[in-house]
Amino acid sequence: MTSNHTNCHYCLQSLHGRKHALREENAYCVTCYDSLFANPCEECKQPVECDSKDLSYKGRHWHERCFKCAKCCQSLVEKPFAAKDEVLLCTECYSDEYSSRCFHCQKTIMPGSRKMDFQGSSWHESCFICQHCRQPLGTKPLITKDKENYCLPCFEKQFAHHCYSCRKVITSGGVSYHDQPWHKECFVCAGCQTQLCEQRFISKDDSPYCVDCFSKLYAKKCAACKKPITALGGPKFISFEERQWHRECFRCRKCLASLVGQGFRTQQEDVLCHKCGSA
């Protein structure tokens, strides 16, 4: 610009008819202004002169001609760009180098676009959809089956089992009893309602019972010790007429010798070995 100021504020040379720059109401010739105040260009390290366009980003400065992608060298002037480790890249180069790829379409998820993350993978928002109804899942509850995602209503229609007890959907886990699916918390003893999924149980009339309840309700009592005979693990009991014994309880009433596999005699309610029975 031409100047009404008489002299350069720094070198004191006349500004008559010369270009100059103003700073804090003081006039400077171009040479003095550039040496005193011009910002160094991040790319070429030369001053960004007062008659050049100064492009700045996060406290750093560039000539307009130097403001370009560090990889493909295309100008970034008036274009979107991204920074990585203080290096400027156009969106295409940044995506090629650093952006995630969509798990569904395998295309780059561009910077600035919404990304959905699930189970360690990323999706475009438009690709993260229910496999059945094709509606966006967003942040809705979902269930994954065979690497495909489903909204809850579609999963229930397509795949879910319903608990034999409460009739509600079993979304995970569960147990099978008499070829019917049950929630773990619904599979309980018909007597005391204790959960049975992690303990032994006995079936009676299609209903499951814990060992204690079955013993109290249905098990025969040993004629000797009067405790229940549950027969868990195999038929380890002796039966004679209307009475039963644990194998270890089937002994001679007098000498206590085991009668398992041995001949014996009865004397009223007692069982005796041949020797004691003949005495």
PDB file of C-alpha atoms in Angstrom:
ATOM      1  CA  MET A   1       0.000   0.000   0.000  1.00  0.00           C
ATOM      2  CA  THR A   2       1.087   3.584  -0.405  1.00  0.00           C
ATOM      3  CA  SER A   3       1.770   5.431   2.772  1.00  0.00           C
ATOM      4  CA  ASN A   4       0.939   8.684   4.441  1.00  0.00           C
ATOM      5  CA  HIS A   5       3.596   7.799   7.023  1.00  0.00           C
ATOM      6  CA  THR A   6       6.894   9.558   6.434  1.00  0.00           C
ATOM      7  CA  ASN A   7       9.445   6.965   7.530  1.00  0.00           C
ATOM      8  CA  CYS A   8       9.711   3.249   8.409  1.00  0.00           C
ATOM      9  CA  HIS A   9       9.334   2.848  12.153  1.00  0.00           C
ATOM     10  CA  TYR A  10      12.358   0.510  12.284  1.00  0.00           C
ATOM     11  CA  CYS A  11      14.927   1.563   9.631  1.00  0.00           C
ATOM     12  CA  LEU A  12      13.673   5.156   9.412  1.00  0.00           C
ATOM     13  CA  GLN A  13      13.902   5.155   5.616  1.00  0.00           C
ATOM     14  CA  SER A  14      11.335   7.159   3.743  1.00  0.00           C
ATOM     15  CA  LEU A  15       8.118   5.330   2.837  1.00  0.00           C
ATOM     16  CA  HIS A  16       7.138   7.829   0.201  1.00  0.00           C
ATOM     17  CA  GLY A  17       5.707   5.955  -2.756  1.00  0.00           C
ATOM     18  CA  ARG A  18       6.686   2.562  -1.226  1.00  0.00           C
ATOM     19  CA  LYS A  19       4.616  -0.387   0.000  1.00  0.00           C
ATOM     20  CA  HIS A  20       4.493  -0.779   3.691  1.00  0.00           C
ATOM     21  CA  ALA A  21       2.718  -2.703   6.459  1.00  0.00           C
ATOM     22  CA  LEU A  22       1.106  -1.470   9.636  1.00  0.00           C
ATOM     23  CA  ARG A  23       1.500  -3.041  13.031  1.00  0.00           C
ATOM     24  CA  GLU A  24       0.119  -1.420  16.176  1.00  0.00           C
ATOM     25  CA  GLU A  25      -0.355   1.819  14.216  1.00  0.00           C
ATOM     26  CA  ASN A  26       3.306   1.877  13.247  1.00  0.00           C
ATOM     27  CA  ALA A  27       4.385   1.681   9.635  1.00  0.00           C
ATOM     28  CA  TYR A  28       7.199  -0.577   8.423  1.00  0.00           C
ATOM     29  CA  CYS A  29       8.765  -1.043   5.062  1.00  0.00           C
ATOM     30  CA  VAL A  30       8.160  -4.519   3.660  1.00  0.00           C
ATOM     31  CA  THR A  31      11.731  -5.634   4.255  1.00  0.00           C
ATOM     32  CA  CYS A  32      11.709  -4.613   7.932  1.00  0.00           C
ATOM     33  CA  TYR A  33       8.215  -5.986   8.542  1.00  0.00           C
ATOM     34  CA  ASP A  34       9.111  -9.414   7.109  1.00  0.00           C
ATOM     35  CA  SER A  35      12.360  -9.614   9.088  1.00  0.00           C
ATOM     36  CA  LEU A  36      10.692  -8.552  12.334  1.00  0.00           C
ATOM     37  CA  PHE A  37       7.247 -10.137  12.261  1.00  0.00           C
ATOM     38  CA  ALA A  38       6.799 -12.677   9.434  1.00  0.00           C
ATOM     39  CA  ASN A  39       6.103 -16.263  10.576  1.00  0.00           C
ATOM     40  CA  PRO A  40       8.407 -19.002   9.289  1.00  0.00           C
ATOM     41  CA  CYS A  41       6.692 -21.463   6.932  1.00  0.00           C
ATOM     42  CA  GLU A  42       6.381 -24.978   8.400  1.00  0.00           C
ATOM     43  CA  GLU A  43       7.218 -26.517   5.012  1.00  0.00           C
ATOM     44  CA  CYS A  44       9.974 -24.408   3.385  1.00  0.00           C
ATOM     45  CA  LYS A  45      11.169 -22.637   6.565  1.00  0.00           C
ATOM     46  CA  GLN A  46      11.166 -19.274   4.752  1.00  0.00           C
ATOM     47  CA  PRO A  47       9.227 -16.293   6.150  1.00  0.00           C
ATOM     48  CA  VAL A  48       5.617 -15.924   5.089  1.00  0.00           C
ATOM     49  CA  GLU A  49       5.991 -12.394   3.674  1.00  0.00           C
ATOM     50  CA  CYS A  50       3.452  -9.713   4.388  1.00  0.00           C
ATOM     51  CA  ASP A  51       2.286  -9.738   0.764  1.00  0.00           C
ATOM     52  CA  SER A  52       1.737 -13.549   0.892  1.00  0.00           C
ATOM     53  CA  LYS A  53      -1.274 -15.336   2.296  1.00  0.00           C
ATOM     54  CA  ASP A  54      -0.445 -16.794   5.727  1.00  0.00           C
ATOM     55  CA  LEU A  55      -2.287 -20.075   6.406  1.00  0.00           C
ATOM     56  CA  SER A  56      -2.173 -21.207  10.029  1.00  0.00           C
ATOM     57  CA  TYR A  57      -3.218 -24.349  11.915  1.00  0.00           C
ATOM     58  CA  LYS A  58      -2.676 -24.932  15.627  1.00  0.00           C
ATOM     59  CA  GLY A  59      -0.011 -22.216  15.921  1.00  0.00           C
ATOM     60  CA  ARG A  60       1.894 -23.283  12.804  1.00  0.00           C
ATOM     61  CA  HIS A  61       2.098 -21.336   9.531  1.00  0.00           C
ATOM     62  CA  TRP A  62       2.438 -22.089   5.817  1.00  0.00           C
ATOM     63  CA  HIS A  63       2.695 -20.291   2.535  1.00  0.00           C
ATOM     64  CA  GLU A  64      -0.386 -20.961   0.456  1.00  0.00           C
ATOM     65  CA  ARG A  65       1.775 -22.871  -2.028  1.00  0.00           C
ATOM     66  CA  CYS A  66       3.300 -24.970   0.787  1.00  0.00           C
ATOM     67  CA  PHE A  67       0.028 -25.969   2.466  1.00  0.00           C
ATOM     68  CA  LYS A  68      -0.301 -29.466   0.960  1.00  0.00           C
ATOM     69  CA  CYS A  69      -0.735 -33.149   1.820  1.00  0.00           C
ATOM     70  CA  ALA A  70       2.488 -34.694   3.108  1.00  0.00           C
ATOM     71  CA  LYS A  71       1.826 -37.903   1.141  1.00  0.00           C
ATOM     72  CA  CYS A  72       0.264 -37.042  -2.251  1.00  0.00           C
ATOM     73  CA  CYS A  73       1.364 -33.352  -2.263  1.00  0.00           C
ATOM     74  CA  GLN A  74      -2.078 -32.135  -3.309  1.00  0.00           C
ATOM     75  CA  SER A  75      -2.969 -28.644  -2.090  1.00  0.00           C
ATOM     76  CA  LEU A  76      -5.042 -28.558   1.106  1.00  0.00           C
ATOM     77  CA  VAL A  77      -6.182 -24.955   0.606  1.00  0.00           C
ATOM     78  CA  GLU A  78      -9.943 -24.802   1.243  1.00  0.00           C
ATOM     79  CA  LYS A  79     -10.096 -28.610   1.426  1.00  0.00           C
ATOM     80  CA  PRO A  80     -10.779 -30.909   4.397  1.00  0.00           C
ATOM     81  CA  PHE A  81      -7.675 -32.455   5.932  1.00  0.00           C
ATOM     82  CA  ALA A  82      -6.542 -34.392   8.978  1.00  0.00           C
ATOM     83  CA  ALA A  83      -3.422 -34.299  11.144  1.00  0.00           C
ATOM     84  CA  LYS A  84      -1.483 -37.314  12.415  1.00  0.00           C
ATOM     85  CA  ASP A  85       1.618 -36.797  14.572  1.00  0.00           C
ATOM     86  CA  GLU A  86       1.672 -33.147  13.376  1.00  0.00           C
ATOM     87  CA  VAL A  87       1.715 -34.261   9.709  1.00  0.00           C
ATOM     88  CA  LEU A  88      -1.069 -32.905   7.503  1.00  0.00           C
ATOM     89  CA  LEU A  89      -2.839 -35.322   5.162  1.00  0.00           C
ATOM     90  CA  CYS A  90      -5.774 -35.018   2.800  1.00  0.00           C
ATOM     91  CA  THR A  91      -8.778 -37.118   3.863  1.00  0.00           C
ATOM     92  CA  GLU A  92      -8.089 -39.761   1.203  1.00  0.00           C
ATOM     93  CA  CYS A  93      -4.480 -40.319   2.271  1.00  0.00           C
ATOM     94  CA  TYR A  94      -5.405 -40.236   5.949  1.00  0.00           C
ATOM     95  CA  SER A  95      -8.071 -42.865   5.359  1.00  0.00           C
ATOM     96  CA  ASP A  96      -5.675 -45.105   3.447  1.00  0.00           C
ATOM     97  CA  GLU A  97      -3.088 -44.881   6.213  1.00  0.00           C
ATOM     98  CA  TYR A  98      -5.032 -44.756   9.457  1.00  0.00           C
ATOM     99  CA  SER A  99      -8.795 -45.148   9.115  1.00  0.00           C
ATOM    100  CA  SER A 100     -10.668 -48.315  10.040  1.00  0.00           C
ATOM    101  CA  ARG A 101     -12.274 -50.519   7.424  1.00  0.00           C
ATOM    102  CA  CYS A 102     -15.902 -51.482   7.708  1.00  0.00           C
ATOM    103  CA  PHE A 103     -16.344 -55.097   8.834  1.00  0.00           C
ATOM    104  CA  HIS A 104     -19.320 -55.470   6.486  1.00  0.00           C
ATOM    105  CA  CYS A 105     -18.330 -53.768   3.201  1.00  0.00           C
ATOM    106  CA  GLN A 106     -14.559 -53.604   3.790  1.00  0.00           C
ATOM    107  CA  LYS A 107     -14.464 -50.000   2.611  1.00  0.00           C
ATOM    108  CA  THR A 108     -12.666 -47.230   4.491  1.00  0.00           C
ATOM    109  CA  ILE A 109     -14.588 -45.401   7.203  1.00  0.00           C
ATOM    110  CA  MET A 110     -13.788 -41.807   6.296  1.00  0.00           C
ATOM    111  CA  PRO A 111     -12.722 -39.305   8.976  1.00  0.00           C
ATOM    112  CA  GLY A 112     -15.675 -37.353  10.286  1.00  0.00           C
ATOM    113  CA  SER A 113     -18.230 -40.050   9.432  1.00  0.00           C
ATOM    114  CA  ARG A 114     -19.988 -41.904  12.230  1.00  0.00           C
ATOM    115  CA  LYS A 115     -18.377 -45.222  13.132  1.00  0.00           C
ATOM    116  CA  MET A 116     -20.013 -48.064  15.035  1.00  0.00           C
ATOM    117  CA  ASP A 117     -17.708 -50.303  17.123  1.00  0.00           C
ATOM    118  CA  PHE A 118     -18.824 -53.756  18.257  1.00  0.00           C
ATOM    119  CA  GLN A 119     -16.834 -56.772  19.473  1.00  0.00           C
ATOM    120  CA  GLY A 120     -13.518 -55.316  18.309  1.00  0.00           C
ATOM    121  CA  SER A 121     -14.686 -54.466  14.750  1.00  0.00           C
ATOM    122  CA  SER A 122     -15.941 -51.274  13.112  1.00  0.00           C
ATOM    123  CA  TRP A 123     -18.865 -50.584  10.782  1.00  0.00           C
ATOM    124  CA  HIS A 124     -20.236 -47.695   8.791  1.00  0.00           C
ATOM    125  CA  GLU A 125     -23.435 -46.619  10.511  1.00  0.00           C
ATOM    126  CA  SER A 126     -25.331 -47.571   7.326  1.00  0.00           C
ATOM    127  CA  CYS A 127     -23.730 -51.057   7.330  1.00  0.00           C
ATOM    128  CA  PHE A 128     -24.428 -51.833  10.987  1.00  0.00           C
ATOM    129  CA  ILE A 129     -27.904 -53.248  10.444  1.00  0.00           C
ATOM    130  CA  CYS A 130     -30.047 -56.206  11.428  1.00  0.00           C
ATOM    131  CA  GLN A 131     -29.355 -59.117   9.107  1.00  0.00           C
ATOM    132  CA  HIS A 132     -33.064 -59.948   8.863  1.00  0.00           C
ATOM    133  CA  CYS A 133     -35.059 -56.689   8.773  1.00  0.00           C
ATOM    134  CA  ARG A 134     -32.144 -54.578   7.427  1.00  0.00           C
ATOM    135  CA  GLN A 135     -32.928 -51.748   9.848  1.00  0.00           C
ATOM    136  CA  PRO A 136     -30.041 -49.789  11.478  1.00  0.00           C
ATOM    137  CA  LEU A 137     -29.025 -51.191  14.842  1.00  0.00           C
ATOM    138  CA  GLY A 138     -27.351 -48.052  16.182  1.00  0.00           C
ATOM    139  CA  THR A 139     -27.097 -48.531  19.944  1.00  0.00           C
ATOM    140  CA  LYS A 140     -30.090 -50.882  20.198  1.00  0.00           C
ATOM    141  CA  PRO A 141     -29.721 -54.233  22.009  1.00  0.00           C
ATOM    142  CA  LEU A 142     -28.639 -56.954  19.597  1.00  0.00           C
ATOM    143  CA  ILE A 143     -27.653 -60.613  19.442  1.00  0.00           C
ATOM    144  CA  THR A 144     -24.931 -62.088  17.218  1.00  0.00           C
ATOM    145  CA  LYS A 145     -25.369 -65.495  15.584  1.00  0.00           C
ATOM    146  CA  ASP A 146     -22.941 -67.031  13.064  1.00  0.00           C
ATOM    147  CA  LYS A 147     -21.122 -63.659  12.831  1.00  0.00           C
ATOM    148  CA  GLU A 148     -24.341 -61.862  11.832  1.00  0.00           C
ATOM    149  CA  ASN A 149     -26.108 -59.255  13.984  1.00  0.00           C
ATOM    150  CA  TYR A 150     -29.835 -59.247  14.694  1.00  0.00           C
ATOM    151  CA  CYS A 151     -32.154 -56.910  16.558  1.00  0.00           C
ATOM    152  CA  LEU A 152     -33.911 -58.677  19.439  1.00  0.00           C
ATOM    153  CA  PRO A 153     -37.366 -58.967  17.777  1.00  0.00           C
ATOM    154  CA  CYS A 154     -35.891 -60.537  14.627  1.00  0.00           C
ATOM    155  CA  PHE A 155     -33.650 -62.898  16.579  1.00  0.00           C
ATOM    156  CA  GLU A 156     -36.586 -64.092  18.647  1.00  0.00           C
ATOM    157  CA  LYS A 157     -38.659 -64.711  15.520  1.00  0.00           C
ATOM    158  CA  GLN A 158     -35.863 -66.514  13.692  1.00  0.00           C
ATOM    159  CA  PHE A 159     -33.898 -68.474  16.246  1.00  0.00           C
ATOM    160  CA  ALA A 160     -34.813 -68.089  19.883  1.00  0.00           C
ATOM    161  CA  HIS A 161     -36.012 -70.951  22.071  1.00  0.00           C
ATOM    162  CA  HIS A 162     -38.740 -70.325  24.618  1.00  0.00           C
ATOM    163  CA  CYS A 163     -38.330 -71.602  28.143  1.00  0.00           C
ATOM    164  CA  TYR A 164     -40.581 -74.615  28.832  1.00  0.00           C
ATOM    165  CA  SER A 165     -41.368 -73.181  32.256  1.00  0.00           C
ATOM    166  CA  CYS A 166     -41.915 -69.415  31.844  1.00  0.00           C
ATOM    167  CA  ARG A 167     -42.378 -69.385  28.028  1.00  0.00           C
ATOM    168  CA  LYS A 168     -40.037 -66.397  27.708  1.00  0.00           C
ATOM    169  CA  VAL A 169     -37.193 -66.243  25.202  1.00  0.00           C
ATOM    170  CA  ILE A 170     -33.846 -67.806  26.136  1.00  0.00           C
ATOM    171  CA  THR A 171     -31.275 -65.316  24.836  1.00  0.00           C
ATOM    172  CA  SER A 172     -28.175 -67.091  26.184  1.00  0.00           C
ATOM    173  CA  GLY A 173     -27.202 -70.203  28.109  1.00  0.00           C
ATOM    174  CA  GLY A 174     -30.090 -72.370  29.216  1.00  0.00           C
ATOM    175  CA  VAL A 175     -30.390 -76.114  29.864  1.00  0.00           C
ATOM    176  CA  SER A 176     -32.173 -78.956  28.138  1.00  0.00           C
ATOM    177  CA  TYR A 177     -34.398 -81.395  30.031  1.00  0.00           C
ATOM    178  CA  HIS A 178     -36.569 -84.021  28.331  1.00  0.00           C
ATOM    179  CA  ASP A 179     -35.690 -82.363  25.001  1.00  0.00           C
ATOM    180  CA  GLN A 180     -37.165 -79.066  26.189  1.00  0.00           C
ATOM    181  CA  PRO A 181     -35.222 -75.785  26.697  1.00  0.00           C
ATOM    182  CA  TRP A 182     -35.226 -74.089  30.099  1.00  0.00           C
ATOM    183  CA  HIS A 183     -33.679 -70.950  31.560  1.00  0.00           C
ATOM    184  CA  LYS A 184     -31.100 -71.981  34.144  1.00  0.00           C
ATOM    185  CA  GLU A 185     -32.987 -70.022  36.768  1.00  0.00           C
ATOM    186  CA  CYS A 186     -36.269 -71.757  35.802  1.00  0.00           C
ATOM    187  CA  PHE A 187     -34.886 -75.290  35.986  1.00  0.00           C
ATOM    188  CA  VAL A 188     -35.638 -75.923  39.658  1.00  0.00           C
ATOM    189  CA  CYS A 189     -36.550 -78.788  41.953  1.00  0.00           C
ATOM    190  CA  ALA A 190     -40.296 -79.516  41.849  1.00  0.00           C
ATOM    191  CA  GLY A 191     -40.184 -79.866  45.621  1.00  0.00           C
ATOM    192  CA  CYS A 192     -38.043 -77.095  47.147  1.00  0.00           C
ATOM    193  CA  GLN A 193     -37.556 -74.843  44.057  1.00  0.00           C
ATOM    194  CA  THR A 194     -33.747 -74.973  44.331  1.00  0.00           C
ATOM    195  CA  GLN A 195     -31.907 -74.445  41.013  1.00  0.00           C
ATOM    196  CA  LEU A 196     -30.735 -77.780  39.623  1.00  0.00           C
ATOM    197  CA  CYS A 197     -28.442 -76.804  36.748  1.00  0.00           C
ATOM    198  CA  GLU A 198     -25.250 -77.464  38.751  1.00  0.00           C
ATOM    199  CA  GLN A 199     -26.308 -80.368  40.973  1.00  0.00           C
ATOM    200  CA  ARG A 200     -27.534 -83.937  40.699  1.00  0.00           C
ATOM    201  CA  PHE A 201     -31.239 -84.480  40.351  1.00  0.00           C
ATOM    202  CA  ILE A 202     -33.727 -87.333  39.865  1.00  0.00           C
ATOM    203  CA  SER A 203     -36.683 -87.355  37.500  1.00  0.00           C
ATOM    204  CA  LYS A 204     -40.101 -88.490  38.665  1.00  0.00           C
ATOM    205  CA  ASP A 205     -43.253 -88.271  36.512  1.00  0.00           C
ATOM    206  CA  ASP A 206     -41.402 -85.900  34.129  1.00  0.00           C
ATOM    207  CA  SER A 207     -40.539 -83.526  36.985  1.00  0.00           C
ATOM    208  CA  PRO A 208     -36.993 -82.965  38.301  1.00  0.00           C
ATOM    209  CA  TYR A 209     -36.214 -83.262  42.020  1.00  0.00           C
ATOM    210  CA  CYS A 210     -33.068 -82.598  44.002  1.00  0.00           C
ATOM    211  CA  VAL A 211     -31.752 -85.687  45.781  1.00  0.00           C
ATOM    212  CA  ASP A 212     -32.979 -84.532  49.181  1.00  0.00           C
ATOM    213  CA  CYS A 213     -36.544 -83.872  48.033  1.00  0.00           C
ATOM    214  CA  PHE A 214     -36.736 -87.072  46.035  1.00  0.00           C
ATOM    215  CA  SER A 215     -35.487 -89.041  49.000  1.00  0.00           C
ATOM    216  CA  LYS A 216     -38.028 -87.456  51.328  1.00  0.00           C
ATOM    217  CA  LEU A 217     -40.940 -87.840  48.935  1.00  0.00           C
ATOM    218  CA  TYR A 218     -40.354 -91.049  46.984  1.00  0.00           C
ATOM    219  CA  ALA A 219     -37.276 -93.060  47.945  1.00  0.00           C
ATOM    220  CA  LYS A 220     -37.751 -96.405  49.708  1.00  0.00           C
ATOM    221  CA  LYS A 221     -36.239 -96.691  53.189  1.00  0.00           C
ATOM    222  CA  CYS A 222     -33.521 -99.169  54.041  1.00  0.00           C
ATOM    223  CA  ALA A 223     -34.933-101.893  56.329  1.00  0.00           C
ATOM    224  CA  ALA A 224     -31.760-101.736  58.432  1.00  0.00           C
ATOM    225  CA  CYS A 225     -30.720 -98.054  58.767  1.00  0.00           C
ATOM    226  CA  LYS A 226     -34.090 -96.524  57.793  1.00  0.00           C
ATOM    227  CA  LYS A 227     -32.371 -93.996  55.493  1.00  0.00           C
ATOM    228  CA  PRO A 228     -33.584 -93.424  51.907  1.00  0.00           C
ATOM    229  CA  ILE A 229     -32.291 -95.635  49.099  1.00  0.00           C
ATOM    230  CA  THR A 230     -31.796 -93.287  46.140  1.00  0.00           C
ATOM    231  CA  ALA A 231     -29.971 -95.729  43.845  1.00  0.00           C
ATOM    232  CA  LEU A 232     -27.789 -92.875  42.498  1.00  0.00           C
ATOM    233  CA  GLY A 233     -24.898 -94.188  40.454  1.00  0.00           C
ATOM    234  CA  GLY A 234     -26.418 -97.663  39.945  1.00  0.00           C
ATOM    235  CA  PRO A 235     -28.628-100.295  41.637  1.00  0.00           C
ATOM    236  CA  LYS A 236     -26.604-100.570  44.838  1.00  0.00           C
ATOM    237  CA  PHE A 237     -29.352-102.038  46.981  1.00  0.00           C
ATOM    238  CA  ILE A 238     -30.840-105.416  47.854  1.00  0.00           C
ATOM    239  CA  SER A 239     -34.549-106.198  47.579  1.00  0.00           C
ATOM    240  CA  PHE A 240     -36.336-109.119  49.213  1.00  0.00           C
ATOM    241  CA  GLU A 241     -40.087-109.517  49.282  1.00  0.00           C
ATOM    242  CA  GLU A 242     -41.352-106.022  50.217  1.00  0.00           C
ATOM    243  CA  ARG A 243     -38.165-104.803  51.860  1.00  0.00           C
ATOM    244  CA  GLN A 244     -34.986-103.127  50.581  1.00  0.00           C
ATOM    245  CA  TRP A 245     -31.504-102.654  52.010  1.00  0.00           C
ATOM    246  CA  HIS A 246     -28.429-100.666  51.091  1.00  0.00           C
ATOM    247  CA  ARG A 247     -25.820-103.214  50.022  1.00  0.00           C
ATOM    248  CA  GLU A 248     -23.638-102.193  52.941  1.00  0.00           C
ATOM    249  CA  CYS A 249     -26.588-102.608  55.325  1.00  0.00           C
ATOM    250  CA  PHE A 250     -27.563-106.109  54.187  1.00  0.00           C
ATOM    251  CA  ARG A 251     -25.934-107.988  57.084  1.00  0.00           C
ATOM    252  CA  CYS A 252     -26.736-110.784  59.504  1.00  0.00           C
ATOM    253  CA  ARG A 253     -28.716-109.400  62.408  1.00  0.00           C
ATOM    254  CA  LYS A 254     -26.593-111.306  64.940  1.00  0.00           C
ATOM    255  CA  CYS A 255     -22.983-111.537  63.691  1.00  0.00           C
ATOM    256  CA  LEU A 256     -23.175-108.566  61.255  1.00  0.00           C
ATOM    257  CA  ALA A 257     -21.544-110.550  58.462  1.00  0.00           C
ATOM    258  CA  SER A 258     -22.386-109.262  54.979  1.00  0.00           C
ATOM    259  CA  LEU A 259     -25.098-111.279  53.271  1.00  0.00           C
ATOM    260  CA  VAL A 260     -24.499-109.840  49.786  1.00  0.00           C
ATOM    261  CA  GLY A 261     -24.149-112.822  47.440  1.00  0.00           C
ATOM    262  CA  GLN A 262     -24.629-115.215  50.351  1.00  0.00           C
ATOM    263  CA  GLY A 263     -27.488-117.456  51.338  1.00  0.00           C
ATOM    264  CA  PHE A 264     -29.549-116.241  54.313  1.00  0.00           C
ATOM    265  CA  ARG A 265     -32.531-117.108  56.428  1.00  0.00           C
ATOM    266  CA  THR A 266     -35.315-114.914  57.771  1.00  0.00           C
ATOM    267  CA  GLN A 267     -36.576-114.927  61.315  1.00  0.00           C
ATOM    268  CA  GLN A 268     -39.590-112.668  61.645  1.00  0.00           C
ATOM    269  CA  GLU A 269     -38.218-109.226  60.596  1.00  0.00           C
ATOM    270  CA  ASP A 270     -34.565-110.261  60.854  1.00  0.00           C
ATOM    271  CA  VAL A 271     -32.253-111.675  58.199  1.00  0.00           C
ATOM    272  CA  LEU A 272     -29.584-114.103  59.402  1.00  0.00           C
ATOM    273  CA  CYS A 273     -26.658-115.956  57.907  1.00  0.00           C
ATOM    274  CA  HIS A 274     -27.019-119.781  57.730  1.00  0.00           C
ATOM    275  CA  LYS A 275     -24.801-120.268  60.792  1.00  0.00           C
ATOM    276  CA  CYS A 276     -26.732-117.838  63.013  1.00  0.00           C
ATOM    277  CA  GLY A 277     -30.065-119.012  61.638  1.00  0.00           C
ATOM    278  CA  SER A 278     -29.252-122.652  62.485  1.00  0.00           C
ATOM    279  CA  ALA A 279     -28.097-121.968  66.029  1.00  0.00           C
TER     280      ALA A 279
END
